């Protein structure tokens, strides 16, 4: 039942990726994708995401709709469970993988996720070896990177993080939805960084 939904999501992800010159230059969309079995796992943020009405977008409404349609069937991640990040963050931060571990698709060339944050949420400083690029699909958020100026990004904007470059994100009045790509460093998950401020 969920496979046609996943196939649609992959198609719109490919189109959005290839339509972004920055994303394509960072990491071409992979040509080795294969379907895999993903076991659904629910977290409270899934409900928030599916009910969200504030993700204004000029470019990516089809992508947003496809991510919502897949939400009941995917394995929502608990990357920071067992850390001191706090229950409020765990309950409201939404992330699931489209291509990669515990995802409906796999590639050896690229991993990608969706990230959703409702209004008024701080994603603390963290880092990982994998080089990463965010493409904002809807809403807006403040992006922070060590060694770079803070930026408010909206639909269609991108932000690149270097290997092990500490970074953070925060929403205020609006939620944010992003498509997130790693082009390497797949074996090591994110870890929290001491505050860089």
PDB file of N, CA and C in Angstrom, residues 44-109:
ATOM      1  N   UNK A  44       5.623  11.628  18.409  1.00  0.00           N
ATOM      2  CA  UNK A  44       4.651  12.731  18.471  1.00  0.00           C
ATOM      3  C   UNK A  44       4.837  13.792  17.392  1.00  0.00           C
ATOM      4  N   UNK A  45       6.064  14.045  16.973  1.00  0.00           N
ATOM      5  CA  UNK A  45       6.299  15.068  15.950  1.00  0.00           C
ATOM      6  C   UNK A  45       5.641  14.726  14.622  1.00  0.00           C
ATOM      7  N   UNK A  46       5.403  13.442  14.365  1.00  0.00           N
ATOM      8  CA  UNK A  46       4.702  13.055  13.138  1.00  0.00           C
ATOM      9  C   UNK A  46       3.303  13.655  13.105  1.00  0.00           C
ATOM     10  N   UNK A  47       2.614  13.617  14.229  1.00  0.00           N
ATOM     11  CA  UNK A  47       1.272  14.203  14.299  1.00  0.00           C
ATOM     12  C   UNK A  47       1.326  15.713  14.094  1.00  0.00           C
ATOM     13  N   UNK A  48       2.316  16.359  14.696  1.00  0.00           N
ATOM     14  CA  UNK A  48       2.465  17.807  14.516  1.00  0.00           C
ATOM     15  C   UNK A  48       2.693  18.148  13.050  1.00  0.00           C
ATOM     16  N   UNK A  49       3.566  17.393  12.402  1.00  0.00           N
ATOM     17  CA  UNK A  49       3.878  17.650  11.002  1.00  0.00           C
ATOM     18  C   UNK A  49       2.655  17.458  10.114  1.00  0.00           C
ATOM     19  N   UNK A  50       1.907  16.377  10.329  1.00  0.00           N
ATOM     20  CA  UNK A  50       0.750  16.098   9.481  1.00  0.00           C
ATOM     21  C   UNK A  50      -0.357  17.133   9.661  1.00  0.00           C
ATOM     22  N   UNK A  51      -0.405  17.773  10.828  1.00  0.00           N
ATOM     23  CA  UNK A  51      -1.431  18.788  11.099  1.00  0.00           C
ATOM     24  C   UNK A  51      -0.950  20.205  10.807  1.00  0.00           C
ATOM     25  N   UNK A  52       0.322  20.367  10.444  1.00  0.00           N
ATOM     26  CA  UNK A  52       0.918  21.692  10.277  1.00  0.00           C
ATOM     27  C   UNK A  52       0.281  22.455   9.116  1.00  0.00           C
ATOM     28  N   UNK A  53      -0.079  23.723   9.361  1.00  0.00           N
ATOM     29  CA  UNK A  53      -0.674  24.572   8.318  1.00  0.00           C
ATOM     30  C   UNK A  53       0.181  25.798   7.998  1.00  0.00           C
ATOM     31  N   UNK A  54       1.335  25.929   8.654  1.00  0.00           N
ATOM     32  CA  UNK A  54       2.119  27.149   8.504  1.00  0.00           C
ATOM     33  C   UNK A  54       3.316  27.057   7.583  1.00  0.00           C
ATOM     34  N   UNK A  55       3.414  25.987   6.798  1.00  0.00           N
ATOM     35  CA  UNK A  55       4.592  25.798   5.949  1.00  0.00           C
ATOM     36  C   UNK A  55       4.395  26.471   4.595  1.00  0.00           C
ATOM     37  N   UNK A  56       4.387  27.794   4.602  1.00  0.00           N
ATOM     38  CA  UNK A  56       4.243  28.548   3.355  1.00  0.00           C
ATOM     39  C   UNK A  56       5.438  28.253   2.447  1.00  0.00           C
ATOM     40  N   UNK A  57       5.172  28.091   1.160  1.00  0.00           N
ATOM     41  CA  UNK A  57       6.231  27.755   0.215  1.00  0.00           C
ATOM     42  C   UNK A  57       5.920  28.338  -1.149  1.00  0.00           C
ATOM     43  N   UNK A  58       6.938  28.844  -1.805  1.00  0.00           N
ATOM     44  CA  UNK A  58       6.781  29.364  -3.162  1.00  0.00           C
ATOM     45  C   UNK A  58       7.168  28.342  -4.223  1.00  0.00           C
ATOM     46  N   UNK A  59       7.825  27.270  -3.808  1.00  0.00           N
ATOM     47  CA  UNK A  59       8.442  26.387  -4.786  1.00  0.00           C
ATOM     48  C   UNK A  59       8.111  24.907  -4.626  1.00  0.00           C
ATOM     49  N   UNK A  60       7.777  24.458  -3.413  1.00  0.00           N
ATOM     50  CA  UNK A  60       7.860  23.029  -3.132  1.00  0.00           C
ATOM     51  C   UNK A  60       6.607  22.452  -2.488  1.00  0.00           C
ATOM     52  N   UNK A  61       5.428  22.912  -2.890  1.00  0.00           N
ATOM     53  CA  UNK A  61       4.220  22.395  -2.254  1.00  0.00           C
ATOM     54  C   UNK A  61       3.987  20.926  -2.583  1.00  0.00           C
ATOM     55  N   UNK A  62       4.330  20.481  -3.797  1.00  0.00           N
ATOM     56  CA  UNK A  62       4.190  19.063  -4.136  1.00  0.00           C
ATOM     57  C   UNK A  62       5.084  18.201  -3.251  1.00  0.00           C
ATOM     58  N   UNK A  63       6.284  18.690  -2.969  1.00  0.00           N
ATOM     59  CA  UNK A  63       7.214  17.963  -2.105  1.00  0.00           C
ATOM     60  C   UNK A  63       6.647  17.882  -0.689  1.00  0.00           C
ATOM     61  N   UNK A  64       6.144  19.006  -0.192  1.00  0.00           N
ATOM     62  CA  UNK A  64       5.540  19.016   1.148  1.00  0.00           C
ATOM     63  C   UNK A  64       4.397  18.018   1.237  1.00  0.00           C
ATOM     64  N   UNK A  65       3.516  18.020   0.242  1.00  0.00           N
ATOM     65  CA  UNK A  65       2.371  17.104   0.245  1.00  0.00           C
ATOM     66  C   UNK A  65       2.823  15.652   0.204  1.00  0.00           C
ATOM     67  N   UNK A  66       3.851  15.351  -0.573  1.00  0.00           N
ATOM     68  CA  UNK A  66       4.353  13.978  -0.662  1.00  0.00           C
ATOM     69  C   UNK A  66       4.986  13.533   0.655  1.00  0.00           C
ATOM     70  N   UNK A  67       5.669  14.439   1.335  1.00  0.00           N
ATOM     71  CA  UNK A  67       6.244  14.113   2.641  1.00  0.00           C
ATOM     72  C   UNK A  67       5.156  13.855   3.674  1.00  0.00           C
ATOM     73  N   UNK A  68       4.084  14.631   3.632  1.00  0.00           N
ATOM     74  CA  UNK A  68       2.953  14.411   4.540  1.00  0.00           C
ATOM     75  C   UNK A  68       2.285  13.073   4.237  1.00  0.00           C
ATOM     76  N   UNK A  69       2.096  12.761   2.962  1.00  0.00           N
ATOM     77  CA  UNK A  69       1.443  11.504   2.586  1.00  0.00           C
ATOM     78  C   UNK A  69       2.227  10.293   3.070  1.00  0.00           C
ATOM     79  N   UNK A  70       3.553  10.388   3.069  1.00  0.00           N
ATOM     80  CA  UNK A  70       4.394   9.266   3.496  1.00  0.00           C
ATOM     81  C   UNK A  70       4.535   9.167   5.009  1.00  0.00           C
ATOM     82  N   UNK A  71       4.177  10.220   5.716  1.00  0.00           N
ATOM     83  CA  UNK A  71       4.456  10.309   7.153  1.00  0.00           C
ATOM     84  C   UNK A  71       3.932   9.131   7.979  1.00  0.00           C
ATOM     85  N   UNK A  72       2.741   8.579   7.699  1.00  0.00           N
ATOM     86  CA  UNK A  72       2.271   7.465   8.528  1.00  0.00           C
ATOM     87  C   UNK A  72       3.016   6.155   8.295  1.00  0.00           C
ATOM     88  N   UNK A  73       3.801   6.059   7.235  1.00  0.00           N
ATOM     89  CA  UNK A  73       4.378   4.782   6.817  1.00  0.00           C
ATOM     90  C   UNK A  73       5.886   4.693   7.006  1.00  0.00           C
ATOM     91  N   UNK A  74       6.513   5.746   7.489  1.00  0.00           N
ATOM     92  CA  UNK A  74       7.972   5.786   7.582  1.00  0.00           C
ATOM     93  C   UNK A  74       8.439   5.542   9.014  1.00  0.00           C
ATOM     94  N   UNK A  75       9.734   5.361   9.147  1.00  0.00           N
ATOM     95  CA  UNK A  75      10.350   5.216  10.466  1.00  0.00           C
ATOM     96  C   UNK A  75      10.877   6.577  10.911  1.00  0.00           C
ATOM     97  N   UNK A  76      10.137   7.223  11.796  1.00  0.00           N
ATOM     98  CA  UNK A  76      10.568   8.514  12.330  1.00  0.00           C
ATOM     99  C   UNK A  76      11.760   8.301  13.254  1.00  0.00           C
ATOM    100  N   UNK A  77      12.718   9.183  13.169  1.00  0.00           N
ATOM    101  CA  UNK A  77      13.991   9.002  13.855  1.00  0.00           C
ATOM    102  C   UNK A  77      13.974   9.589  15.272  1.00  0.00           C
ATOM    103  N   UNK A  78      14.771   8.981  16.136  1.00  0.00           N
ATOM    104  CA  UNK A  78      14.999   9.468  17.502  1.00  0.00           C
ATOM    105  C   UNK A  78      16.511   9.625  17.705  1.00  0.00           C
ATOM    106  N   UNK A  79      17.124  10.420  16.854  1.00  0.00           N
ATOM    107  CA  UNK A  79      18.582  10.540  16.811  1.00  0.00           C
ATOM    108  C   UNK A  79      19.186  10.898  18.161  1.00  0.00           C
ATOM    109  N   UNK A  80      18.509  11.741  18.922  1.00  0.00           N
ATOM    110  CA  UNK A  80      19.105  12.257  20.158  1.00  0.00           C
ATOM    111  C   UNK A  80      18.501  11.642  21.417  1.00  0.00           C
ATOM    112  N   UNK A  81      17.769  10.553  21.276  1.00  0.00           N
ATOM    113  CA  UNK A  81      17.239   9.860  22.447  1.00  0.00           C
ATOM    114  C   UNK A  81      18.406   9.353  23.291  1.00  0.00           C
ATOM    115  N   UNK A  82      18.299   9.532  24.599  1.00  0.00           N
ATOM    116  CA  UNK A  82      19.377   9.110  25.483  1.00  0.00           C
ATOM    117  C   UNK A  82      20.396  10.191  25.767  1.00  0.00           C
ATOM    118  N   UNK A  83      20.212  11.370  25.149  1.00  0.00           N
ATOM    119  CA  UNK A  83      21.073  12.520  25.450  1.00  0.00           C
ATOM    120  C   UNK A  83      20.329  13.446  26.413  1.00  0.00           C
ATOM    121  N   UNK A  84      20.945  14.565  26.753  1.00  0.00           N
ATOM    122  CA  UNK A  84      20.301  15.529  27.656  1.00  0.00           C
ATOM    123  C   UNK A  84      19.580  16.631  26.888  1.00  0.00           C
ATOM    124  N   UNK A  85      19.142  16.340  25.667  1.00  0.00           N
ATOM    125  CA  UNK A  85      18.532  17.362  24.816  1.00  0.00           C
ATOM    126  C   UNK A  85      17.160  17.807  25.320  1.00  0.00           C
ATOM    127  N   UNK A  86      16.491  16.955  26.090  1.00  0.00           N
ATOM    128  CA  UNK A  86      15.206  17.332  26.676  1.00  0.00           C
ATOM    129  C   UNK A  86      14.015  16.732  25.952  1.00  0.00           C
ATOM    130  N   UNK A  87      12.957  16.452  26.720  1.00  0.00           N
ATOM    131  CA  UNK A  87      11.781  15.784  26.168  1.00  0.00           C
ATOM    132  C   UNK A  87      11.009  16.667  25.194  1.00  0.00           C
ATOM    133  N   UNK A  88      10.994  17.979  25.434  1.00  0.00           N
ATOM    134  CA  UNK A  88      10.264  18.865  24.522  1.00  0.00           C
ATOM    135  C   UNK A  88      10.827  18.768  23.111  1.00  0.00           C
ATOM    136  N   UNK A  89      12.146  18.756  22.986  1.00  0.00           N
ATOM    137  CA  UNK A  89      12.758  18.611  21.665  1.00  0.00           C
ATOM    138  C   UNK A  89      12.399  17.258  21.064  1.00  0.00           C
ATOM    139  N   UNK A  90      12.509  16.187  21.829  1.00  0.00           N
ATOM    140  CA  UNK A  90      12.211  14.852  21.313  1.00  0.00           C
ATOM    141  C   UNK A  90      10.765  14.749  20.847  1.00  0.00           C
ATOM    142  N   UNK A  91       9.860  15.439  21.524  1.00  0.00           N
ATOM    143  CA  UNK A  91       8.440  15.374  21.168  1.00  0.00           C
ATOM    144  C   UNK A  91       8.094  16.232  19.955  1.00  0.00           C
ATOM    145  N   UNK A  92       8.908  17.254  19.655  1.00  0.00           N
ATOM    146  CA  UNK A  92       8.510  18.201  18.607  1.00  0.00           C
ATOM    147  C   UNK A  92       9.420  18.225  17.381  1.00  0.00           C
ATOM    148  N   UNK A  93      10.597  17.664  17.469  1.00  0.00           N
ATOM    149  CA  UNK A  93      11.516  17.638  16.330  1.00  0.00           C
ATOM    150  C   UNK A  93      11.205  16.425  15.461  1.00  0.00           C
ATOM    151  N   UNK A  94      10.920  16.678  14.176  1.00  0.00           N
ATOM    152  CA  UNK A  94      10.554  15.599  13.269  1.00  0.00           C
ATOM    153  C   UNK A  94      11.604  15.358  12.203  1.00  0.00           C
ATOM    154  N   UNK A  95      11.957  14.093  12.002  1.00  0.00           N
ATOM    155  CA  UNK A  95      12.925  13.742  10.967  1.00  0.00           C
ATOM    156  C   UNK A  95      12.675  12.308  10.532  1.00  0.00           C
ATOM    157  N   UNK A  96      12.619  12.087   9.230  1.00  0.00           N
ATOM    158  CA  UNK A  96      12.661  10.714   8.727  1.00  0.00           C
ATOM    159  C   UNK A  96      13.514  10.655   7.472  1.00  0.00           C
ATOM    160  N   UNK A  97      14.030   9.462   7.218  1.00  0.00           N
ATOM    161  CA  UNK A  97      14.968   9.246   6.124  1.00  0.00           C
ATOM    162  C   UNK A  97      14.215   8.758   4.890  1.00  0.00           C
ATOM    163  N   UNK A  98      14.535   9.344   3.753  1.00  0.00           N
ATOM    164  CA  UNK A  98      13.975   8.909   2.473  1.00  0.00           C
ATOM    165  C   UNK A  98      14.924   7.961   1.751  1.00  0.00           C
ATOM    166  N   UNK A  99      16.208   8.310   1.727  1.00  0.00           N
ATOM    167  CA  UNK A  99      17.233   7.461   1.121  1.00  0.00           C
ATOM    168  C   UNK A  99      18.322   7.260   2.155  1.00  0.00           C
ATOM    169  N   UNK A 100      18.503   6.006   2.615  1.00  0.00           N
ATOM    170  CA  UNK A 100      19.509   5.742   3.630  1.00  0.00           C
ATOM    171  C   UNK A 100      19.052   4.681   4.608  1.00  0.00           C
ATOM    172  N   UNK A 101      19.529   4.729   5.861  1.00  0.00           N
ATOM    173  CA  UNK A 101      19.194   3.697   6.841  1.00  0.00           C
ATOM    174  C   UNK A 101      17.734   3.761   7.270  1.00  0.00           C
ATOM    175  N   UNK A 102      17.108   2.583   7.397  1.00  0.00           N
ATOM    176  CA  UNK A 102      15.710   2.488   7.846  1.00  0.00           C
ATOM    177  C   UNK A 102      14.782   3.337   6.994  1.00  0.00           C
ATOM    178  N   UNK A 103      15.052   3.368   5.690  1.00  0.00           N
ATOM    179  CA  UNK A 103      14.312   4.223   4.755  1.00  0.00           C
ATOM    180  C   UNK A 103      13.699   3.375   3.650  1.00  0.00           C
ATOM    181  N   UNK A 104      12.751   3.925   2.897  1.00  0.00           N
ATOM    182  CA  UNK A 104      12.161   3.162   1.789  1.00  0.00           C
ATOM    183  C   UNK A 104      13.084   2.993   0.595  1.00  0.00           C
ATOM    184  N   UNK A 105      14.211   3.734   0.569  1.00  0.00           N
ATOM    185  CA  UNK A 105      15.174   3.617  -0.529  1.00  0.00           C
ATOM    186  C   UNK A 105      16.591   3.661   0.034  1.00  0.00           C
ATOM    187  N   UNK A 106      17.520   3.074  -0.736  1.00  0.00           N
ATOM    188  CA  UNK A 106      18.927   3.099  -0.337  1.00  0.00           C
ATOM    189  C   UNK A 106      19.791   3.501  -1.518  1.00  0.00           C
ATOM    190  N   UNK A 107      20.896   4.162  -1.216  1.00  0.00           N
ATOM    191  CA  UNK A 107      21.922   4.513  -2.195  1.00  0.00           C
ATOM    192  C   UNK A 107      23.270   4.491  -1.494  1.00  0.00           C
ATOM    193  N   UNK A 108      24.306   4.118  -2.219  1.00  0.00           N
ATOM    194  CA  UNK A 108      25.662   4.206  -1.686  1.00  0.00           C
ATOM    195  C   UNK A 108      26.287   5.571  -1.961  1.00  0.00           C
ATOM    196  N   UNK A 109      25.568   6.434  -2.686  1.00  0.00           N
ATOM    197  CA  UNK A 109      26.116   7.716  -3.119  1.00  0.00           C
ATOM    198  C   UNK A 109      25.623   8.900  -2.298  1.00  0.00           C
TER     199      UNK A 109
END
